[in-house]
PDB file of C-alpha atoms in Angstrom:
ATOM      1  CA  MET G   1       0.284 -12.769  20.786  1.00  0.00           C
ATOM      2  CA  GLU G   2      -2.087 -15.433  22.064  1.00  0.00           C
ATOM      3  CA  ARG G   3      -2.631 -18.504  19.903  1.00  0.00           C
ATOM      4  CA  HIS G   4      -5.075 -21.354  20.215  1.00  0.00           C
ATOM      5  CA  ASP G   5      -6.065 -24.390  18.173  1.00  0.00           C
ATOM      6  CA  GLN G   6      -7.128 -23.675  14.610  1.00  0.00           C
ATOM      7  CA  PRO G   7     -10.907 -23.585  14.072  1.00  0.00           C
ATOM      8  CA  ALA G   8     -12.589 -26.507  12.357  1.00  0.00           C
ATOM      9  CA  VAL G   9     -14.209 -24.147   9.839  1.00  0.00           C
ATOM     10  CA  ALA G  10     -11.935 -22.182   7.486  1.00  0.00           C
ATOM     11  CA  PRO G  11     -12.428 -18.387   7.407  1.00  0.00           C
ATOM     12  CA  VAL G  12     -14.444 -17.192   4.409  1.00  0.00           C
ATOM     13  CA  ALA G  13     -13.424 -13.513   4.210  1.00  0.00           C
ATOM     14  CA  THR G  14     -11.009 -10.919   5.601  1.00  0.00           C
ATOM     15  CA  PHE G  15     -12.076  -7.614   7.162  1.00  0.00           C
ATOM     16  CA  PHE G  16     -10.129  -4.569   8.372  1.00  0.00           C
ATOM     17  CA  VAL G  17     -10.873  -2.956  11.715  1.00  0.00           C
ATOM     18  CA  ASP G  18      -9.142   0.034  13.271  1.00  0.00           C
ATOM     19  CA  ALA G  19      -9.167  -1.380  16.784  1.00  0.00           C
ATOM     20  CA  GLU G  20      -7.175  -3.568  19.159  1.00  0.00           C
ATOM     21  CA  LEU G  21      -7.569  -7.271  18.491  1.00  0.00           C
ATOM     22  CA  ARG G  22      -7.214  -9.743  21.370  1.00  0.00           C
ATOM     23  CA  ALA G  23      -8.332 -13.325  21.869  1.00  0.00           C
ATOM     24  CA  GLY G  24     -11.585 -13.496  23.810  1.00  0.00           C
ATOM     25  CA  GLY G  25     -12.565  -9.936  22.915  1.00  0.00           C
ATOM     26  CA  ARG G  26     -15.315  -8.536  20.724  1.00  0.00           C
ATOM     27  CA  VAL G  27     -14.848  -5.952  17.970  1.00  0.00           C
ATOM     28  CA  GLU G  28     -17.379  -3.847  16.096  1.00  0.00           C
ATOM     29  CA  LEU G  29     -16.943  -3.290  12.364  1.00  0.00           C
ATOM     30  CA  ASP G  30     -18.504  -0.442  10.415  1.00  0.00           C
ATOM     31  CA  ALA G  31     -21.276  -0.205   7.814  1.00  0.00           C
ATOM     32  CA  SER G  32     -18.888  -0.981   4.976  1.00  0.00           C
ATOM     33  CA  ALA G  33     -17.914  -4.278   6.577  1.00  0.00           C
ATOM     34  CA  ALA G  34     -21.551  -5.116   7.277  1.00  0.00           C
ATOM     35  CA  HIS G  35     -22.420  -4.449   3.629  1.00  0.00           C
ATOM     36  CA  HIS G  36     -19.469  -6.569   2.490  1.00  0.00           C
ATOM     37  CA  ALA G  37     -20.676  -9.414   4.724  1.00  0.00           C
ATOM     38  CA  ARG G  38     -24.186  -9.267   3.285  1.00  0.00           C
ATOM     39  CA  VAL G  39     -22.847  -9.235  -0.281  1.00  0.00           C
ATOM     40  CA  LYS G  40     -20.891 -12.404   0.541  1.00  0.00           C
ATOM     41  CA  ARG G  41     -24.041 -13.873   2.114  1.00  0.00           C
ATOM     42  CA  LEU G  42     -22.358 -14.291   5.487  1.00  0.00           C
ATOM     43  CA  ALA G  43     -24.404 -14.972   8.589  1.00  0.00           C
ATOM     44  CA  VAL G  44     -24.083 -15.070  12.361  1.00  0.00           C
ATOM     45  CA  GLY G  45     -21.680 -17.838  13.324  1.00  0.00           C
ATOM     46  CA  ASP G  46     -19.575 -17.695  10.158  1.00  0.00           C
ATOM     47  CA  VAL G  47     -15.818 -17.658  10.696  1.00  0.00           C
ATOM     48  CA  ILE G  48     -13.854 -14.709   9.289  1.00  0.00           C
ATOM     49  CA  VAL G  49     -10.408 -13.129   9.529  1.00  0.00           C
ATOM     50  CA  VAL G  50     -10.004  -9.625  10.954  1.00  0.00           C
ATOM     51  CA  THR G  51      -6.835  -7.550  10.684  1.00  0.00           C
ATOM     52  CA  ASP G  52      -5.793  -4.238  12.188  1.00  0.00           C
ATOM     53  CA  GLY G  53      -3.473  -3.408   9.286  1.00  0.00           C
ATOM     54  CA  ALA G  54      -0.512  -3.373  11.675  1.00  0.00           C
ATOM     55  CA  GLY G  55       0.386  -7.037  11.422  1.00  0.00           C
ATOM     56  CA  VAL G  56      -2.283  -8.669  13.580  1.00  0.00           C
ATOM     57  CA  ARG G  57      -4.555 -11.270  11.977  1.00  0.00           C
ATOM     58  CA  ALA G  58      -7.379 -12.587  14.112  1.00  0.00           C
ATOM     59  CA  THR G  59      -9.768 -15.472  13.601  1.00  0.00           C
ATOM     60  CA  ALA G  60     -13.264 -14.449  14.652  1.00  0.00           C
ATOM     61  CA  SER G  61     -16.892 -15.429  14.286  1.00  0.00           C
ATOM     62  CA  ILE G  62     -19.778 -13.126  13.452  1.00  0.00           C
ATOM     63  CA  ALA G  63     -21.795 -12.490  16.596  1.00  0.00           C
ATOM     64  CA  GLU G  64     -24.212  -9.836  15.322  1.00  0.00           C
ATOM     65  CA  LEU G  65     -24.875  -8.603  11.781  1.00  0.00           C
ATOM     66  CA  ARG G  66     -26.876  -5.409  11.466  1.00  0.00           C
ATOM     67  CA  LYS G  67     -27.509  -3.003   8.601  1.00  0.00           C
ATOM     68  CA  ARG G  68     -24.843  -0.504   9.651  1.00  0.00           C
ATOM     69  CA  SER G  69     -22.485  -2.562  11.784  1.00  0.00           C
ATOM     70  CA  MET G  70     -21.201  -6.030  12.539  1.00  0.00           C
ATOM     71  CA  GLU G  71     -19.847  -7.438  15.802  1.00  0.00           C
ATOM     72  CA  CYS G  72     -17.383 -10.315  15.908  1.00  0.00           C
ATOM     73  CA  ASP G  73     -15.984 -12.473  18.690  1.00  0.00           C
ATOM     74  CA  VAL G  74     -12.225 -13.008  18.403  1.00  0.00           C
ATOM     75  CA  SER G  75     -11.036 -16.553  19.106  1.00  0.00           C
ATOM     76  CA  GLN G  76      -7.328 -16.233  18.346  1.00  0.00           C
ATOM     77  CA  THR G  77      -4.738 -13.737  17.145  1.00  0.00           C
ATOM     78  CA  GLU G  78      -1.437 -14.061  15.344  1.00  0.00           C
ATOM     79  CA  MET G  79       1.260 -11.504  14.481  1.00  0.00           C
ATOM     80  CA  GLN G  80       2.252 -11.697  10.828  1.00  0.00           C
ATOM     81  CA  PRO G  81       5.826 -10.858   9.793  1.00  0.00           C
ATOM     82  CA  ARG G  82       6.147  -7.560   7.983  1.00  0.00           C
ATOM     83  CA  PRO G  83       7.084  -7.807   4.280  1.00  0.00           C
ATOM     84  CA  PRO G  84      10.545  -6.480   3.361  1.00  0.00           C
ATOM     85  CA  ALA G  85      10.576  -2.696   3.263  1.00  0.00           C
ATOM     86  CA  LEU G  86       9.608  -0.984   0.000  1.00  0.00           C
ATOM     87  CA  HIS G  87       8.812   2.736  -0.052  1.00  0.00           C
ATOM     88  CA  MET G  88       6.875   4.235  -2.957  1.00  0.00           C
ATOM     89  CA  ARG G  89       6.936   7.887  -3.976  1.00  0.00           C
ATOM     90  CA  VAL G  90       4.206   8.476  -6.543  1.00  0.00           C
ATOM     91  CA  PRO G  91       3.482  11.591  -8.614  1.00  0.00           C
ATOM     92  CA  VAL G  92       0.354  13.625  -8.048  1.00  0.00           C
ATOM     93  CA  ALA G  93      -1.411  12.617 -11.259  1.00  0.00           C
ATOM     94  CA  ASP G  94      -4.737  11.405 -12.642  1.00  0.00           C
ATOM     95  CA  ARG G  95      -6.654  10.354  -9.560  1.00  0.00           C
ATOM     96  CA  ASP G  96      -8.177   7.160 -10.972  1.00  0.00           C
ATOM     97  CA  ARG G  97      -4.779   5.904 -12.107  1.00  0.00           C
ATOM     98  CA  MET G  98      -3.302   6.763  -8.713  1.00  0.00           C
ATOM     99  CA  LEU G  99      -6.071   4.814  -6.983  1.00  0.00           C
ATOM    100  CA  TRP G 100      -5.478   1.827  -9.243  1.00  0.00           C
ATOM    101  CA  LEU G 101      -1.762   1.845  -8.462  1.00  0.00           C
ATOM    102  CA  ALA G 102      -2.449   2.188  -4.727  1.00  0.00           C
ATOM    103  CA  GLU G 103      -4.655  -0.902  -4.853  1.00  0.00           C
ATOM    104  CA  LYS G 104      -2.029  -3.018  -6.605  1.00  0.00           C
ATOM    105  CA  ALA G 105       0.812  -1.678  -4.470  1.00  0.00           C
ATOM    106  CA  THR G 106      -1.089  -2.671  -1.332  1.00  0.00           C
ATOM    107  CA  GLU G 107      -1.469  -6.214  -2.642  1.00  0.00           C
ATOM    108  CA  PHE G 108       2.331  -6.328  -2.922  1.00  0.00           C
ATOM    109  CA  GLY G 109       2.674  -5.150   0.682  1.00  0.00           C
ATOM    110  CA  ILE G 110       4.536  -1.863   0.204  1.00  0.00           C
ATOM    111  CA  THR G 111       5.661  -0.097   3.372  1.00  0.00           C
ATOM    112  CA  THR G 112       4.934   3.585   2.705  1.00  0.00           C
ATOM    113  CA  TRP G 113       3.244   5.705   0.041  1.00  0.00           C
ATOM    114  CA  GLN G 114       3.804   9.401  -0.535  1.00  0.00           C
ATOM    115  CA  SER G 115       2.256  11.543  -3.255  1.00  0.00           C
ATOM    116  CA  VAL G 116       4.790  13.954  -4.772  1.00  0.00           C
ATOM    117  CA  ARG G 117       4.076  17.191  -6.605  1.00  0.00           C
ATOM    118  CA  PHE G 118       6.058  17.785  -9.795  1.00  0.00           C
ATOM    119  CA  ARG G 119       5.728  20.845 -12.007  1.00  0.00           C
ATOM    120  CA  ARG G 120       3.749  18.865 -14.560  1.00  0.00           C
ATOM    121  CA  SER G 121       1.435  17.548 -11.857  1.00  0.00           C
ATOM    122  CA  MET G 122      -0.323  20.883 -11.799  1.00  0.00           C
ATOM    123  CA  SER G 123      -1.568  20.546 -15.399  1.00  0.00           C
ATOM    124  CA  VAL G 124      -3.440  17.291 -14.682  1.00  0.00           C
ATOM    125  CA  SER G 125      -7.193  17.341 -14.065  1.00  0.00           C
ATOM    126  CA  PRO G 126      -8.745  15.709 -12.185  1.00  0.00           C
ATOM    127  CA  ARG G 127      -5.654  14.995 -10.102  1.00  0.00           C
ATOM    128  CA  GLY G 128      -5.317  13.111  -6.860  1.00  0.00           C
ATOM    129  CA  GLU G 129      -4.288  15.394  -4.025  1.00  0.00           C
ATOM    130  CA  GLY G 130      -5.547  16.848  -0.768  1.00  0.00           C
ATOM    131  CA  SER G 131      -7.184  15.389   2.309  1.00  0.00           C
ATOM    132  CA  THR G 132     -10.330  14.165   0.551  1.00  0.00           C
ATOM    133  CA  PHE G 133      -8.310  12.211  -1.980  1.00  0.00           C
ATOM    134  CA  THR G 134      -6.045  10.828   0.756  1.00  0.00           C
ATOM    135  CA  ALA G 135      -9.135   9.430   2.487  1.00  0.00           C
ATOM    136  CA  LYS G 136     -10.201   7.748  -0.783  1.00  0.00           C
ATOM    137  CA  LEU G 137      -6.679   6.406  -1.195  1.00  0.00           C
ATOM    138  CA  ARG G 138      -6.780   4.817   2.254  1.00  0.00           C
ATOM    139  CA  LEU G 139     -10.178   3.232   1.597  1.00  0.00           C
ATOM    140  CA  ARG G 140      -8.885   1.750  -1.660  1.00  0.00           C
ATOM    141  CA  MET G 141      -5.861   0.363   0.182  1.00  0.00           C
ATOM    142  CA  ILE G 142      -8.087  -1.147   2.878  1.00  0.00           C
ATOM    143  CA  ALA G 143     -10.232  -2.842   0.225  1.00  0.00           C
ATOM    144  CA  ALA G 144      -7.094  -4.255  -1.411  1.00  0.00           C
ATOM    145  CA  LEU G 145      -5.790  -5.468   1.959  1.00  0.00           C
ATOM    146  CA  GLU G 146      -9.043  -7.299   2.624  1.00  0.00           C
ATOM    147  CA  GLN G 147      -9.175  -8.809  -0.860  1.00  0.00           C
ATOM    148  CA  SER G 148      -5.577 -10.034  -0.742  1.00  0.00           C
ATOM    149  CA  GLY G 149      -5.726 -11.319   2.836  1.00  0.00           C
ATOM    150  CA  GLY G 150      -2.827  -9.138   3.905  1.00  0.00           C
ATOM    151  CA  ALA G 151      -2.099  -7.870   7.403  1.00  0.00           C
ATOM    152  CA  TRP G 152      -0.005  -4.732   6.805  1.00  0.00           C
ATOM    153  CA  LEU G 153      -1.596  -1.531   5.532  1.00  0.00           C
ATOM    154  CA  PRO G 154       0.827   0.907   3.854  1.00  0.00           C
ATOM    155  CA  HIS G 155       1.621   4.015   5.882  1.00  0.00           C
ATOM    156  CA  LEU G 156       0.408   7.145   4.092  1.00  0.00           C
ATOM    157  CA  LEU G 157       2.806  10.083   4.304  1.00  0.00           C
ATOM    158  CA  PRO G 158       1.697  13.700   3.694  1.00  0.00           C
ATOM    159  CA  ASP G 159       1.827  15.018   0.120  1.00  0.00           C
ATOM    160  CA  ALA G 160       5.166  16.708  -0.588  1.00  0.00           C
ATOM    161  CA  ASP G 161       7.125  18.594  -3.223  1.00  0.00           C
ATOM    162  CA  LEU G 162      10.539  17.543  -4.505  1.00  0.00           C
ATOM    163  CA  ARG G 163      12.427  19.466  -1.832  1.00  0.00           C
ATOM    164  CA  HIS G 164      10.833  17.446   0.940  1.00  0.00           C
ATOM    165  CA  ILE G 165      11.375  13.846  -0.170  1.00  0.00           C
ATOM    166  CA  ALA G 166      15.060  13.456   0.658  1.00  0.00           C
ATOM    167  CA  PRO G 167      16.006   9.767   1.002  1.00  0.00           C
ATOM    168  CA  SER G 168      17.008   8.523   4.425  1.00  0.00           C
ATOM    169  CA  LYS G 169      20.532   7.279   5.098  1.00  0.00           C
ATOM    170  CA  ALA G 170      19.143   3.748   5.451  1.00  0.00           C
ATOM    171  CA  SER G 171      17.521   3.679   2.010  1.00  0.00           C
ATOM    172  CA  CYS G 172      18.648   2.973  -1.538  1.00  0.00           C
ATOM    173  CA  SER G 173      16.601   5.528  -3.447  1.00  0.00           C
ATOM    174  CA  PHE G 174      15.802   5.249  -7.152  1.00  0.00           C
ATOM    175  CA  VAL G 175      14.051   7.616  -9.528  1.00  0.00           C
ATOM    176  CA  LEU G 176      12.819   5.760 -12.593  1.00  0.00           C
ATOM    177  CA  ASP G 177      14.241   7.179 -15.813  1.00  0.00           C
ATOM    178  CA  ALA G 178      14.692   5.533 -19.228  1.00  0.00           C
ATOM    179  CA  GLY G 179      18.239   6.914 -19.386  1.00  0.00           C
ATOM    180  CA  GLY G 180      19.439   5.256 -16.184  1.00  0.00           C
ATOM    181  CA  PRO G 181      21.122   1.877 -15.631  1.00  0.00           C
ATOM    182  CA  PRO G 182      18.925  -1.244 -15.146  1.00  0.00           C
ATOM    183  CA  LEU G 183      17.032  -1.094 -11.865  1.00  0.00           C
ATOM    184  CA  LEU G 184      17.915  -4.564 -10.656  1.00  0.00           C
ATOM    185  CA  GLY G 185      21.622  -4.041 -11.289  1.00  0.00           C
ATOM    186  CA  VAL G 186      21.600  -0.904  -9.171  1.00  0.00           C
ATOM    187  CA  PHE G 187      19.416  -2.524  -6.519  1.00  0.00           C
ATOM    188  CA  ASP G 188      21.677  -5.585  -6.188  1.00  0.00           C
ATOM    189  CA  ALA G 189      24.610  -3.326  -5.313  1.00  0.00           C
ATOM    190  CA  VAL G 190      22.783  -1.819  -2.332  1.00  0.00           C
ATOM    191  CA  SER G 191      20.270  -4.557  -1.470  1.00  0.00           C
ATOM    192  CA  ASP G 192      21.188  -4.394   2.218  1.00  0.00           C
ATOM    193  CA  ARG G 193      19.290  -1.096   2.482  1.00  0.00           C
ATOM    194  CA  GLU G 194      15.591  -0.267   2.228  1.00  0.00           C
ATOM    195  CA  PRO G 195      14.536   0.523  -1.359  1.00  0.00           C
ATOM    196  CA  ALA G 196      12.608   3.696  -2.140  1.00  0.00           C
ATOM    197  CA  VAL G 197      11.241   4.143  -5.674  1.00  0.00           C
ATOM    198  CA  LEU G 198      10.174   7.500  -7.094  1.00  0.00           C
ATOM    199  CA  LEU G 199       7.958   7.671 -10.184  1.00  0.00           C
ATOM    200  CA  GLY G 200       7.849  10.691 -12.461  1.00  0.00           C
ATOM    201  CA  PRO G 201       4.655  12.497 -13.541  1.00  0.00           C
ATOM    202  CA  GLU G 202       2.704  12.270 -16.775  1.00  0.00           C
ATOM    203  CA  GLY G 203       4.883  14.060 -19.341  1.00  0.00           C
ATOM    204  CA  GLY G 204       8.099  13.247 -17.523  1.00  0.00           C
ATOM    205  CA  ILE G 205      10.476  14.854 -15.042  1.00  0.00           C
ATOM    206  CA  GLU G 206      11.891  18.187 -16.164  1.00  0.00           C
ATOM    207  CA  PRO G 207      15.709  18.548 -16.328  1.00  0.00           C
ATOM    208  CA  ASP G 208      15.994  20.922 -13.365  1.00  0.00           C
ATOM    209  CA  GLU G 209      13.797  18.626 -11.285  1.00  0.00           C
ATOM    210  CA  MET G 210      15.993  15.634 -12.132  1.00  0.00           C
ATOM    211  CA  ALA G 211      19.093  17.644 -11.226  1.00  0.00           C
ATOM    212  CA  LEU G 212      17.491  18.514  -7.880  1.00  0.00           C
ATOM    213  CA  LEU G 213      16.693  14.850  -7.225  1.00  0.00           C
ATOM    214  CA  GLU G 214      20.169  13.616  -8.140  1.00  0.00           C
ATOM    215  CA  GLY G 215      21.715  16.299  -5.992  1.00  0.00           C
ATOM    216  CA  GLY G 216      19.552  15.087  -3.122  1.00  0.00           C
ATOM    217  CA  GLY G 217      20.727  11.479  -3.336  1.00  0.00           C
ATOM    218  CA  TRP G 218      18.284   9.865  -5.758  1.00  0.00           C
ATOM    219  CA  HIS G 219      19.802   7.524  -8.371  1.00  0.00           C
ATOM    220  CA  ARG G 220      18.446   7.076 -11.878  1.00  0.00           C
ATOM    221  CA  ALA G 221      17.352   3.557 -12.815  1.00  0.00           C
ATOM    222  CA  ARG G 222      15.316   2.127 -15.665  1.00  0.00           C
ATOM    223  CA  LEU G 223      12.857  -0.700 -16.179  1.00  0.00           C
ATOM    224  CA  ALA G 224      12.636  -0.444 -19.969  1.00  0.00           C
ATOM    225  CA  SER G 225      13.984   1.579 -22.873  1.00  0.00           C
ATOM    226  CA  THR G 226      10.498   2.891 -23.647  1.00  0.00           C
ATOM    227  CA  THR G 227       8.484   5.564 -21.852  1.00  0.00           C
ATOM    228  CA  LEU G 228       6.110   3.942 -19.376  1.00  0.00           C
ATOM    229  CA  ARG G 229       2.979   5.368 -17.800  1.00  0.00           C
ATOM    230  CA  PHE G 230       3.616   6.035 -14.146  1.00  0.00           C
ATOM    231  CA  GLU G 231       1.272   3.284 -12.955  1.00  0.00           C
ATOM    232  CA  THR G 232       2.896   0.781 -15.338  1.00  0.00           C
ATOM    233  CA  ALA G 233       6.333   1.806 -14.086  1.00  0.00           C
ATOM    234  CA  GLY G 234       5.114   1.549 -10.498  1.00  0.00           C
ATOM    235  CA  ILE G 235       3.846  -2.012 -10.818  1.00  0.00           C
ATOM    236  CA  GLY G 236       6.926  -3.044 -12.777  1.00  0.00           C
ATOM    237  CA  ALA G 237       9.281  -1.598 -10.172  1.00  0.00           C
ATOM    238  CA  ILE G 238       7.404  -3.094  -7.238  1.00  0.00           C
ATOM    239  CA  ALA G 239       7.302  -6.533  -8.856  1.00  0.00           C
ATOM    240  CA  ALA G 240      11.009  -6.404  -9.780  1.00  0.00           C
ATOM    241  CA  VAL G 241      12.147  -5.345  -6.316  1.00  0.00           C
ATOM    242  CA  ARG G 242       9.841  -7.831  -4.590  1.00  0.00           C
ATOM    243  CA  ALA G 243      11.217 -10.651  -6.772  1.00  0.00           C
ATOM    244  CA  ALA G 244      14.781  -9.644  -5.931  1.00  0.00           C
ATOM    245  CA  GLN G 245      13.934  -9.492  -2.221  1.00  0.00           C
ATOM    246  CA  LEU G 246      12.389 -12.959  -2.336  1.00  0.00           C
ATOM    247  CA  LEU G 247      15.546 -14.354  -3.909  1.00  0.00           C
ATOM    248  CA  THR G 248      17.627 -13.032  -1.009  1.00  0.00           C
ATOM    249  CA  GLU G 249      15.421 -15.017   1.397  1.00  0.00           C
ATOM    250  CA  ILE G 250      16.100 -18.349  -0.316  1.00  0.00           C
TER     251      ILE G 250
END
């Protein structure tokens, strides 16, 4: 990546753009970005950060600000290191609670997100599934990426049922369950592999579903002795694993 001297003026906001970023180039951002800029009272000449969600952060200045678009001139680019891998498998559940978890998970820099259908998922309404919801999920993640100043957007995998979420050989895969051993104790034993965390649905995982998961290589692990809502369990698991990963870097 090309790098130049830092600008004299600090960037005032971060924007996502689904386009190649290169020093000396110009990028066009959409109506959402233009609206965001107006809300922040930005103007032509202001310095911002633009990211492609794939690790590139660019310093740019606003060249044109219109009602439905914004053009920016890129002055420098830098490749950001990817956060340690953390794969989340989240139940198809109440859509607002799924969106909230997706926002927070993006702030923590998770690697992948996959929505998983359990038997009890089908009794939830309104639930988050299908292409329209996936689009909303991505927009929520983009907003969280911009707010947090991150550079890596989680990769969204297609919705799946339990038979199609087999862990990879390179992962240490946990399904959260109050009857399992402490999560961090299990994670420490296999911390050289990529962690994947599966959350159960509202109402819990049924016995035959748990048997299917354990037979497929998922290991029970707990965060607490109480029953947690899936979004509470998700944030707790992400924070615990991220803290453990940070300790290994010291």
